[in-house]
Amino acid sequence: MLCISLPANFDQADIGKPILEVVLEAGDLLYFPRGFIHQGDCLPDAHSLHITISSHQKNSWGELLQKLVPAALEIAMEEDVEFRQGLPLDYLTYMGVQNSDKDDPRRTKFFSRIESLMKKLITYAPVDAAVDQKARDFLHDCLPPMLTPEELASSVQGASTRWERGQVLDIGAQITTQTRVRILRAGCARQLQSLPQRGAQEFRNKIRAHRCHGVSDPFISQICDSRKFPMRFCRRQGMLLDRFG
C-alpha cells in the first residue's frame, strides 16, 4: 500500500500473515520498499530499541500534479477561449449526483466535453516549472550536505580566515561581485522557473524579461542575467562555494 501520509497503527487482523520473518541482531539494517507494512517484536528473553526511517515521502506523481494542474488551468483559461465558454444553461437539471443514474444524452455530451478539455489541458502544462517547484521544496527541506575532507578544505569552513581583536586575519581570497565561483557539488543549488502566480500573461512577460527574481547575491544575479533565463536561484542550506583558481 502507498499511503498519502503516514497511517495510524493497524489492528493485527488487518495485517494478515507476514511474507517475511527475520531476526535482527544489534547493528543490523533491514530495508523494505515503500508501502510495505512492518511490525517489530522483541524476543521473549531480550530488550530491543530500533529506529524506523521512512524516505521518499511527498514525492509522488500526484504531488507533482498538484502543482502542475492549477498552473496549466490558469494559463489555458487566459490563452484559450474554449476554456472560458459558458456552461449549458440547463446543466444543473441533468448533472450532479441526484442525476447520476439518468440515461440522458446530454450527460454523455457533457462528459465528452470535459474529456476533450482535459486532454487539451496538457498542452498548456508548464511541466518543467512545476518540477522546479518540487526541487525548491527538496532543497529547502533537506539537510545540509556532509562535506568530504577535500570539499571542506576548499570551502569557507576550511579557510583560515577569522575575526580576531577587531580585525579580519588570514584572508585567503577577496570575494567581490566580479569573483567567479564554483559550487562544491552538484545538487547544492539549482536554477528555478516560477509557476504563474497572477495570470499567464505576467508569466510570459517574466520569460521575455529575462530577469532573475528573489536573489540578493550579486554574483548569482550575474549568472542568471548572463544566461538569459527567467529563473530563481534556490540555494541548499549549508551550501558552500569555492573560488575558481
Short mmCIF file of C-alpha atoms in Angstrom, two decimals:
data_model
loop_
_atom_site.label_atom_id
_atom_site.label_comp_id
_atom_site.label_asym_id
_atom_site.label_seq_id
_atom_site.Cartn_x
_atom_site.Cartn_y
_atom_site.Cartn_z
CA MET A 1 0.00 0.00 0.00
CA LEU A 2 1.20 3.53 -0.80
CA CYS A 3 -0.26 5.97 1.71
CA ILE A 4 -0.52 9.71 1.09
CA SER A 5 0.59 10.30 4.68
CA LEU A 6 1.85 8.05 7.45
CA PRO A 7 -1.11 5.92 8.60
CA ALA A 8 -2.13 5.07 12.14
CA ASN A 9 -1.25 1.67 13.57
CA PHE A 10 -3.16 -1.25 12.10
CA ASP A 11 -5.03 -3.90 14.04
CA GLN A 12 -3.49 -7.35 13.97
CA ALA A 13 -6.49 -8.62 11.98
CA ASP A 14 -5.82 -6.01 9.27
CA ILE A 15 -2.18 -7.00 8.80
CA GLY A 16 -2.70 -10.66 7.95
CA LYS A 17 0.08 -13.21 7.64
CA PRO A 18 3.63 -11.89 7.16
CA ILE A 19 5.53 -12.60 3.94
CA LEU A 20 8.91 -12.39 5.72
CA GLU A 21 10.08 -13.02 9.27
CA VAL A 22 13.66 -12.23 10.24
CA VAL A 23 15.64 -11.82 13.47
CA LEU A 24 17.84 -8.71 13.55
CA GLU A 25 20.97 -8.56 15.67
CA ALA A 26 22.46 -5.41 17.17
CA GLY A 27 23.71 -3.15 14.35
CA ASP A 28 21.68 -4.85 11.59
CA LEU A 29 19.82 -2.84 8.96
CA LEU A 30 16.72 -4.07 7.16
CA TYR A 31 15.43 -2.34 4.01
CA PHE A 32 11.96 -2.85 2.64
CA PRO A 33 10.33 -0.86 -0.19
CA ARG A 34 7.91 1.96 0.43
CA GLY A 35 4.37 0.72 1.04
CA PHE A 36 5.28 -2.45 2.96
CA ILE A 37 3.83 -2.78 6.46
CA HIS A 38 6.29 -3.89 9.13
CA GLN A 39 5.90 -4.98 12.73
CA GLY A 40 8.71 -5.17 15.28
CA ASP A 41 8.55 -7.54 18.26
CA CYS A 42 11.15 -8.30 20.92
CA LEU A 43 12.22 -11.86 21.58
CA PRO A 44 11.00 -13.17 24.94
CA ASP A 45 14.46 -13.07 26.54
CA ALA A 46 15.69 -9.73 25.13
CA HIS A 47 15.08 -5.99 25.11
CA SER A 48 15.25 -4.03 21.88
CA LEU A 49 15.26 -0.47 20.59
CA HIS A 50 15.00 0.24 16.87
CA ILE A 51 14.57 3.29 14.65
CA THR A 52 12.43 3.29 11.51
CA ILE A 53 13.41 5.80 8.82
CA SER A 54 10.89 6.50 6.05
CA SER A 55 12.04 8.13 2.82
CA HIS A 56 10.55 9.30 -0.48
CA GLN A 57 7.60 10.97 1.23
CA LYS A 58 5.51 13.58 -0.65
CA ASN A 59 7.35 12.75 -3.86
CA SER A 60 4.66 11.08 -5.94
CA TRP A 61 3.17 11.84 -9.34
CA GLY A 62 0.10 13.12 -7.52
CA GLU A 63 2.08 15.74 -5.59
CA LEU A 64 3.68 16.94 -8.83
CA LEU A 65 0.26 17.22 -10.49
CA GLN A 66 -0.99 19.25 -7.52
CA LYS A 67 1.47 21.95 -8.58
CA LEU A 68 1.12 21.41 -12.34
CA VAL A 69 -2.64 21.23 -12.96
CA PRO A 70 -3.68 24.56 -11.32
CA ALA A 71 -0.93 26.37 -13.24
CA ALA A 72 -1.90 24.70 -16.53
CA LEU A 73 -5.56 25.62 -15.99
CA GLU A 74 -4.69 29.25 -15.27
CA ILE A 75 -2.68 29.51 -18.48
CA ALA A 76 -5.34 27.69 -20.53
CA MET A 77 -8.13 29.98 -19.33
CA GLU A 78 -6.20 33.05 -20.42
CA GLU A 79 -4.97 31.72 -23.76
CA ASP A 80 -7.83 29.50 -24.99
CA VAL A 81 -11.36 30.82 -25.40
CA GLU A 82 -12.77 27.29 -25.22
CA PHE A 83 -11.95 27.17 -21.50
CA ARG A 84 -13.82 30.45 -20.97
CA GLN A 85 -17.03 29.48 -22.75
CA GLY A 86 -20.12 29.31 -20.55
CA LEU A 87 -21.63 26.10 -19.23
CA PRO A 88 -25.01 24.99 -20.66
CA LEU A 89 -27.81 26.97 -19.03
CA ASP A 90 -29.68 23.81 -18.02
CA TYR A 91 -26.71 21.67 -16.93
CA LEU A 92 -27.89 21.58 -13.31
CA THR A 93 -31.03 19.73 -14.40
CA TYR A 94 -29.16 16.69 -15.73
CA MET A 95 -25.74 16.76 -14.00
CA GLY A 96 -24.83 16.20 -10.36
CA VAL A 97 -25.21 13.24 -8.00
CA GLN A 98 -29.00 13.40 -7.99
CA ASN A 99 -28.98 12.94 -11.77
CA SER A 100 -26.14 10.41 -11.99
CA ASP A 101 -28.44 7.44 -12.67
CA LYS A 102 -30.31 9.12 -15.54
CA ASP A 103 -29.90 7.89 -19.10
CA ASP A 104 -29.74 11.31 -20.69
CA PRO A 105 -27.84 12.04 -23.94
CA ARG A 106 -26.99 15.47 -22.57
CA ARG A 107 -24.90 13.79 -19.85
CA THR A 108 -22.93 11.90 -22.49
CA LYS A 109 -22.26 15.13 -24.35
CA PHE A 110 -21.24 16.89 -21.12
CA PHE A 111 -18.72 14.18 -20.19
CA SER A 112 -17.37 14.22 -23.74
CA ARG A 113 -16.72 17.95 -23.46
CA ILE A 114 -14.96 17.52 -20.11
CA GLU A 115 -12.77 14.78 -21.59
CA SER A 116 -11.85 16.99 -24.55
CA LEU A 117 -10.84 19.89 -22.29
CA MET A 118 -8.80 17.62 -20.01
CA LYS A 119 -6.86 16.27 -22.99
CA LYS A 120 -6.28 19.79 -24.25
CA LEU A 121 -5.09 21.00 -20.85
CA ILE A 122 -1.78 19.12 -21.15
CA THR A 123 -0.71 21.42 -23.98
CA TYR A 124 -0.66 24.32 -21.50
CA ALA A 125 1.08 22.46 -18.69
CA PRO A 126 4.35 24.14 -17.53
CA VAL A 127 5.90 20.79 -16.60
CA ASP A 128 9.48 22.00 -16.09
CA ALA A 129 8.34 24.89 -13.91
CA ALA A 130 6.29 22.51 -11.74
CA VAL A 131 9.27 20.15 -11.41
CA ASP A 132 11.38 23.14 -10.36
CA GLN A 133 8.94 23.83 -7.53
CA LYS A 134 9.40 20.24 -6.32
CA ALA A 135 13.16 20.80 -6.49
CA ARG A 136 12.79 24.01 -4.49
CA ASP A 137 10.86 22.17 -1.77
CA PHE A 138 13.52 19.45 -1.66
CA LEU A 139 16.40 21.92 -1.39
CA HIS A 140 14.56 23.77 1.36
CA ASP A 141 13.69 20.70 3.43
CA CYS A 142 16.79 18.53 3.07
CA LEU A 143 19.71 18.55 5.46
CA PRO A 144 22.96 20.35 4.55
CA PRO A 145 25.41 18.10 2.65
CA MET A 146 28.10 16.19 4.53
CA LEU A 147 31.37 17.51 3.10
CA THR A 148 34.38 15.36 2.31
CA PRO A 149 37.76 16.49 3.71
CA GLU A 150 38.73 17.82 0.25
CA GLU A 151 35.50 19.80 -0.07
CA LEU A 152 35.82 21.13 3.47
CA ALA A 153 39.38 22.33 2.80
CA SER A 154 38.27 24.37 -0.23
CA SER A 155 35.24 25.88 1.47
CA VAL A 156 34.70 28.75 3.85
CA GLN A 157 34.54 26.30 6.76
CA GLY A 158 38.03 25.06 5.99
CA ALA A 159 39.54 28.51 5.46
CA SER A 160 41.90 30.05 8.00
CA THR A 161 40.17 33.44 7.77
CA ARG A 162 38.95 34.57 11.17
CA TRP A 163 37.92 37.62 13.18
CA GLU A 164 40.39 38.49 15.93
CA ARG A 165 40.85 41.66 18.02
CA GLY A 166 38.61 43.68 15.73
CA GLN A 167 40.38 42.64 12.53
CA VAL A 168 39.97 40.04 9.80
CA LEU A 169 43.07 37.85 9.66
CA ASP A 170 44.45 35.39 7.09
CA ILE A 171 42.24 36.41 4.20
CA GLY A 172 42.77 33.78 1.54
CA ALA A 173 40.76 35.47 -1.21
CA GLN A 174 38.79 38.66 -1.56
CA ILE A 175 35.35 37.85 -2.97
CA THR A 176 33.68 40.67 -4.89
CA THR A 177 30.73 40.95 -7.25
CA GLN A 178 33.13 40.06 -10.09
CA THR A 179 34.59 36.95 -8.45
CA ARG A 180 33.94 33.71 -10.32
CA VAL A 181 32.90 30.88 -8.04
CA ARG A 182 32.02 27.25 -8.46
CA ILE A 183 29.64 25.13 -6.45
CA LEU A 184 31.32 22.40 -4.47
CA ARG A 185 28.94 19.67 -5.56
CA ALA A 186 26.06 19.10 -7.96
CA GLY A 187 22.73 19.50 -6.20
CA CYS A 188 23.81 22.32 -3.87
CA ALA A 189 21.97 24.89 -5.99
CA ARG A 190 19.53 24.89 -8.87
CA GLN A 191 18.03 27.41 -11.27
CA LEU A 192 14.27 27.53 -10.92
CA GLN A 193 11.46 28.79 -13.11
CA SER A 194 8.47 30.14 -11.21
CA LEU A 195 4.92 28.99 -11.79
CA PRO A 196 2.44 31.70 -12.84
CA GLN A 197 1.04 33.42 -9.77
CA ARG A 198 -1.13 36.19 -11.18
CA GLY A 199 -2.00 35.10 -14.69
CA ALA A 200 -0.38 33.62 -17.76
CA GLN A 201 0.36 37.00 -19.36
CA GLU A 202 2.54 38.02 -16.43
CA PHE A 203 4.17 34.60 -16.57
CA ARG A 204 5.04 35.11 -20.26
CA ASN A 205 6.27 38.64 -19.53
CA LYS A 206 8.66 37.22 -16.95
CA ILE A 207 10.01 34.82 -19.55
CA ARG A 208 10.58 37.62 -22.05
CA ALA A 209 12.08 39.98 -19.48
CA HIS A 210 14.93 37.58 -18.62
CA ARG A 211 15.01 38.77 -15.04
CA CYS A 212 16.31 36.91 -12.03
CA HIS A 213 13.92 37.37 -9.09
CA GLY A 214 14.39 36.77 -5.41
CA VAL A 215 18.21 36.90 -5.48
CA SER A 216 20.29 39.16 -3.25
CA ASP A 217 23.76 37.85 -4.12
CA PRO A 218 25.27 39.98 -6.93
CA PHE A 219 27.31 37.17 -8.47
CA ILE A 220 24.24 34.91 -8.61
CA SER A 221 22.31 37.72 -10.29
CA GLN A 222 25.09 37.95 -12.88
CA ILE A 223 24.88 34.22 -13.55
CA CYS A 224 21.13 34.45 -14.14
CA ASP A 225 21.36 37.59 -16.30
CA SER A 226 24.21 36.28 -18.44
CA ARG A 227 22.35 33.07 -19.27
CA LYS A 228 19.14 34.94 -20.11
CA PHE A 229 16.86 32.75 -18.03
CA PRO A 230 13.84 33.99 -16.04
CA MET A 231 14.93 31.94 -13.10
CA ARG A 232 15.02 31.96 -9.36
CA PHE A 233 18.23 30.64 -7.87
CA CYS A 234 17.49 28.32 -4.97
CA ARG A 235 20.38 27.55 -2.65
CA ARG A 236 20.60 24.48 -0.49
CA GLN A 237 21.03 25.02 3.24
CA GLY A 238 24.69 24.99 4.13
CA MET A 239 25.81 25.35 0.50
CA LEU A 240 29.45 26.32 0.36
CA LEU A 241 31.16 27.96 -2.59
CA ASP A 242 34.76 27.77 -3.71
CA ARG A 243 36.55 30.39 -5.76
CA PHE A 244 37.79 29.49 -9.22
CA GLY A 245 41.56 29.33 -9.47
#
